[in-house]
Amino acid sequence: DTGVSQDPRHKITKRGQNVTFRCDPISEHNRLYWYRQTLGQGPEFLTYFQNEAQLEKSRLLSDRFSAERPKGSFSTLEIQRTEQGDSAMYLCASGGEQYFGPGTRLTVT
Amino acid sequence: GQNIDQPTEMTATEGAIVQINCTYQTSGFNGLFWYQQHAGEAPTFLSYNVLDGLEEKGRFSSFLSRSKGYSYLLLKELQMKDSASYLCAAYTGGFKTIFGAGTRLFVKA
């Protein structure tokens, strides 16, 4: 499979715990995006990487959210001290046309 | 501010043509995406318009007017499998993509 992959597909965690998600983009894609989507809404932009450089990020990433793409290939998104409001689908996309991965569904109990 | 507006829901008949409109106001604009999203799945890329005018791809066409901040997605020869949400998204200056809430299209027999 040469598409975008994300791991895990589902994550259930207790409030206050930290979680980390992984995204593997299409191999030749330099651009990588993270989004968050809740029911009935469109994806909400979180951050953008060009290779290993994080060039754009929403204000959400200045607090409990952080993202990395250390070698310009896969990327990780970490949420610290999770809250119930963090429950959502976390989507990764790669390439100029932004091909999306299947997402990681996070449930915070 | 940044704003993307599209109708919440539309209903159309199998075999018919439907037009889904989108207006946008963003600080900076590079192009306009359309995605299809079936329930519980990730968005799938449909089109990306940079220049004014109509672009056709099989049964789907997308139009952009940069001066009016307006786009539409045209779906011809509707099929039941076209029942999905259609997301309009503006690619702004600075690598950020702003999504609308999506238009839920119901195709009836």
Coordinates of C-alpha atoms in Angstrom, one line a residue:
Chain A
D1 CA 0.0 0.0 0.0
T2 CA 1.6 3.3 -1.0
G3 CA -1.0 5.6 0.5
V4 CA -0.7 7.6 3.7
S5 CA -0.8 5.5 6.9
Q6 CA -1.6 6.4 10.5
D7 CA -1.1 4.5 13.7
P8 CA -3.0 3.7 15.8
R9 CA -6.4 3.8 14.2
H10 CA -8.1 4.1 17.5
K11 CA -7.0 5.3 20.9
I12 CA -8.9 5.4 24.1
T13 CA -7.2 7.2 27.0
K14 CA -8.0 8.6 30.3
R15 CA -8.1 12.3 30.9
G16 CA -4.7 13.7 31.9
Q17 CA -2.7 11.0 30.0
N18 CA -0.3 11.8 27.2
V19 CA -0.9 10.3 23.7
T20 CA 1.3 10.1 20.6
F21 CA 0.1 9.4 17.0
R22 CA 2.2 8.5 14.0
C23 CA 1.8 9.4 10.4
D24 CA 3.7 7.9 7.5
P25 CA 3.2 10.0 4.3
I26 CA 3.5 8.9 0.7
S27 CA 7.2 8.4 0.3
E28 CA 8.0 11.1 -2.2
H29 CA 5.9 13.8 -0.6
N30 CA 7.8 16.6 1.1
R31 CA 4.6 18.3 2.4
L32 CA 2.8 16.9 5.5
Y33 CA -0.2 18.3 7.3
W34 CA -2.0 17.5 10.5
Y35 CA -5.7 18.2 11.1
R36 CA -8.3 17.5 13.7
Q37 CA -11.9 16.8 12.8
T38 CA -15.0 16.5 15.0
L39 CA -18.4 15.2 14.0
G40 CA -20.3 17.5 11.6
Q41 CA -17.3 19.8 11.0
G42 CA -14.6 20.1 8.4
P43 CA -11.0 19.3 9.3
E44 CA -9.3 21.9 11.4
F45 CA -5.7 22.8 10.5
L46 CA -3.1 22.0 13.1
T47 CA 0.3 22.2 11.5
Y48 CA 2.3 21.9 8.3
F49 CA 5.8 20.5 7.6
Q50 CA 8.0 21.0 4.6
N51 CA 10.4 18.1 4.9
E52 CA 11.6 18.3 8.5
A53 CA 10.8 22.0 9.0
Q54 CA 7.6 23.0 10.7
L55 CA 6.5 26.1 8.7
E56 CA 3.0 26.8 9.9
K57 CA 1.0 25.9 13.0
S58 CA -2.2 26.9 14.5
R59 CA -2.4 28.4 18.0
L60 CA -3.4 25.0 19.3
L61 CA 0.1 23.8 18.9
S62 CA 1.5 26.4 21.3
D63 CA 0.0 24.6 24.4
R64 CA -0.5 20.9 24.9
F65 CA -0.1 19.8 21.3
S66 CA 3.3 19.3 19.6
A67 CA 4.4 17.8 16.4
E68 CA 7.6 16.6 14.9
R69 CA 9.0 15.3 11.7
P70 CA 12.6 14.6 12.6
K71 CA 14.0 13.2 9.4
G72 CA 11.5 14.6 6.9
S73 CA 9.7 11.2 6.6
F74 CA 7.2 10.1 9.2
S75 CA 5.7 12.6 11.7
T76 CA 4.4 12.4 15.2
L77 CA 1.7 14.4 17.0
E78 CA 1.7 14.4 20.8
I79 CA -1.1 15.6 23.0
Q80 CA -0.1 16.1 26.7
R81 CA -2.5 16.1 29.6
T82 CA -5.5 15.1 27.4
E83 CA -8.9 16.6 28.0
Q84 CA -12.3 15.3 27.0
G85 CA -12.5 18.1 24.5
D86 CA -9.6 16.5 22.6
S87 CA -11.8 13.6 21.5
A88 CA -11.8 13.8 17.7
M89 CA -10.4 12.2 14.6
Y90 CA -6.8 13.2 14.0
L91 CA -6.0 13.3 10.3
C92 CA -2.6 13.4 8.5
A93 CA -2.3 14.4 4.8
S94 CA 0.7 14.6 2.5
G95 CA 1.5 16.1 -0.9
G96 CA 0.3 19.3 -2.6
E97 CA -3.1 17.8 -3.2
Q98 CA -3.2 16.7 0.4
Y99 CA -4.0 13.0 0.2
F100 CA -5.4 12.0 3.6
G101 CA -4.6 9.0 5.7
P102 CA -7.4 7.0 7.5
G103 CA -7.0 9.0 10.7
T104 CA -6.6 8.2 14.4
R105 CA -9.8 8.3 16.4
L106 CA -9.1 9.5 19.9
T107 CA -11.5 9.1 22.8
V108 CA -10.7 10.7 26.1
T109 CA -12.7 9.2 29.0
Chain B
G1 CA -11.1 36.7 9.6
Q2 CA -11.2 33.4 7.8
N3 CA -14.5 32.1 6.6
I4 CA -15.8 29.3 4.3
D5 CA -19.5 29.0 3.7
Q6 CA -21.3 26.1 2.1
P7 CA -24.8 24.8 2.4
T8 CA -25.3 22.3 5.2
E9 CA -27.4 19.7 3.3
M10 CA -28.7 19.1 -0.2
T11 CA -30.8 16.4 -1.8
A12 CA -30.8 15.3 -5.4
T13 CA -32.2 12.5 -7.5
E14 CA -30.1 9.7 -9.0
G15 CA -29.1 10.6 -12.6
A16 CA -29.5 14.3 -12.1
I17 CA -27.0 17.2 -11.8
V18 CA -26.3 19.0 -8.6
Q19 CA -24.2 22.1 -7.9
I20 CA -22.7 22.7 -4.5
N21 CA -21.7 26.3 -3.9
C22 CA -18.9 27.6 -1.7
T23 CA -17.9 31.2 -0.8
Y24 CA -14.7 32.0 1.0
Q25 CA -13.1 35.0 2.8
T26 CA -9.5 34.4 3.8
S27 CA -6.4 36.4 4.5
G28 CA -4.3 35.3 1.5
F29 CA -5.5 32.8 -1.1
N30 CA -3.6 30.4 -3.3
G31 CA -6.3 28.0 -4.4
L32 CA -9.5 26.1 -3.7
F33 CA -9.8 22.4 -2.9
W34 CA -12.8 20.1 -3.0
Y35 CA -12.9 16.8 -1.2
Q36 CA -15.5 14.0 -0.8
Q37 CA -15.9 12.4 2.6
H38 CA -18.1 9.3 3.2
A39 CA -19.3 8.8 6.8
G40 CA -16.5 7.4 9.0
E41 CA -13.9 7.8 6.3
A42 CA -11.1 10.2 5.5
P43 CA -11.6 13.0 2.9
T44 CA -10.7 12.0 -0.7
F45 CA -9.2 14.6 -3.0
L46 CA -11.5 15.7 -5.9
S47 CA -10.0 18.9 -7.3
Y48 CA -7.8 21.9 -6.8
N49 CA -8.5 25.2 -8.7
V50 CA -5.9 27.9 -8.8
L51 CA -7.1 29.9 -11.9
D52 CA -10.5 31.3 -12.6
G53 CA -12.7 29.0 -14.7
L54 CA -14.1 25.5 -14.9
E55 CA -12.1 22.3 -14.7
E56 CA -13.7 19.1 -15.6
K57 CA -12.8 15.6 -14.4
G58 CA -15.2 13.0 -15.6
R59 CA -18.6 13.4 -13.8
F60 CA -17.2 16.1 -11.5
S61 CA -16.3 19.7 -12.4
S62 CA -15.1 22.5 -10.3
F63 CA -15.4 26.3 -10.9
L64 CA -13.5 29.1 -9.3
S65 CA -14.0 32.9 -9.4
R66 CA -11.2 34.5 -7.4
S67 CA -12.6 38.1 -7.7
K68 CA -15.9 36.9 -6.2
G69 CA -14.5 34.5 -3.6
Y70 CA -16.7 31.8 -5.0
S71 CA -16.5 28.2 -6.2
Y72 CA -18.8 25.4 -7.0
L73 CA -18.6 21.7 -7.5
L74 CA -20.8 20.2 -10.2
L75 CA -21.7 16.5 -10.0
K76 CA -23.3 15.0 -13.1
E77 CA -25.2 11.7 -13.6
L78 CA -25.6 11.3 -9.9
Q79 CA -25.2 7.9 -8.5
M80 CA -26.2 6.5 -5.1
K81 CA -22.6 6.2 -4.1
D82 CA -22.2 10.0 -4.5
S83 CA -24.1 10.4 -1.2
A84 CA -21.4 11.9 1.0
S85 CA -20.2 15.1 2.5
Y86 CA -18.4 17.5 0.2
L87 CA -15.8 19.8 1.7
C88 CA -14.7 23.1 0.3
A89 CA -11.3 24.3 1.5
A90 CA -9.2 27.4 0.8
Y91 CA -5.4 27.1 0.6
T92 CA -4.3 30.4 2.1
G93 CA -1.0 32.2 2.0
G94 CA 1.3 30.6 4.5
F95 CA 0.5 26.9 3.9
K96 CA -2.7 26.9 6.0
T97 CA -5.8 25.2 4.6
I98 CA -9.2 26.4 5.9
F99 CA -12.1 23.9 5.5
G100 CA -15.8 24.6 5.4
A101 CA -18.1 22.4 7.6
G102 CA -19.1 20.4 4.5
T103 CA -22.3 19.9 2.5
R104 CA -24.0 16.6 3.1
L105 CA -25.5 15.4 -0.2
F106 CA -28.2 12.8 -0.2
V107 CA -28.9 11.1 -3.5
K108 CA -32.3 9.4 -3.7
A109 CA -33.6 6.9 -6.2

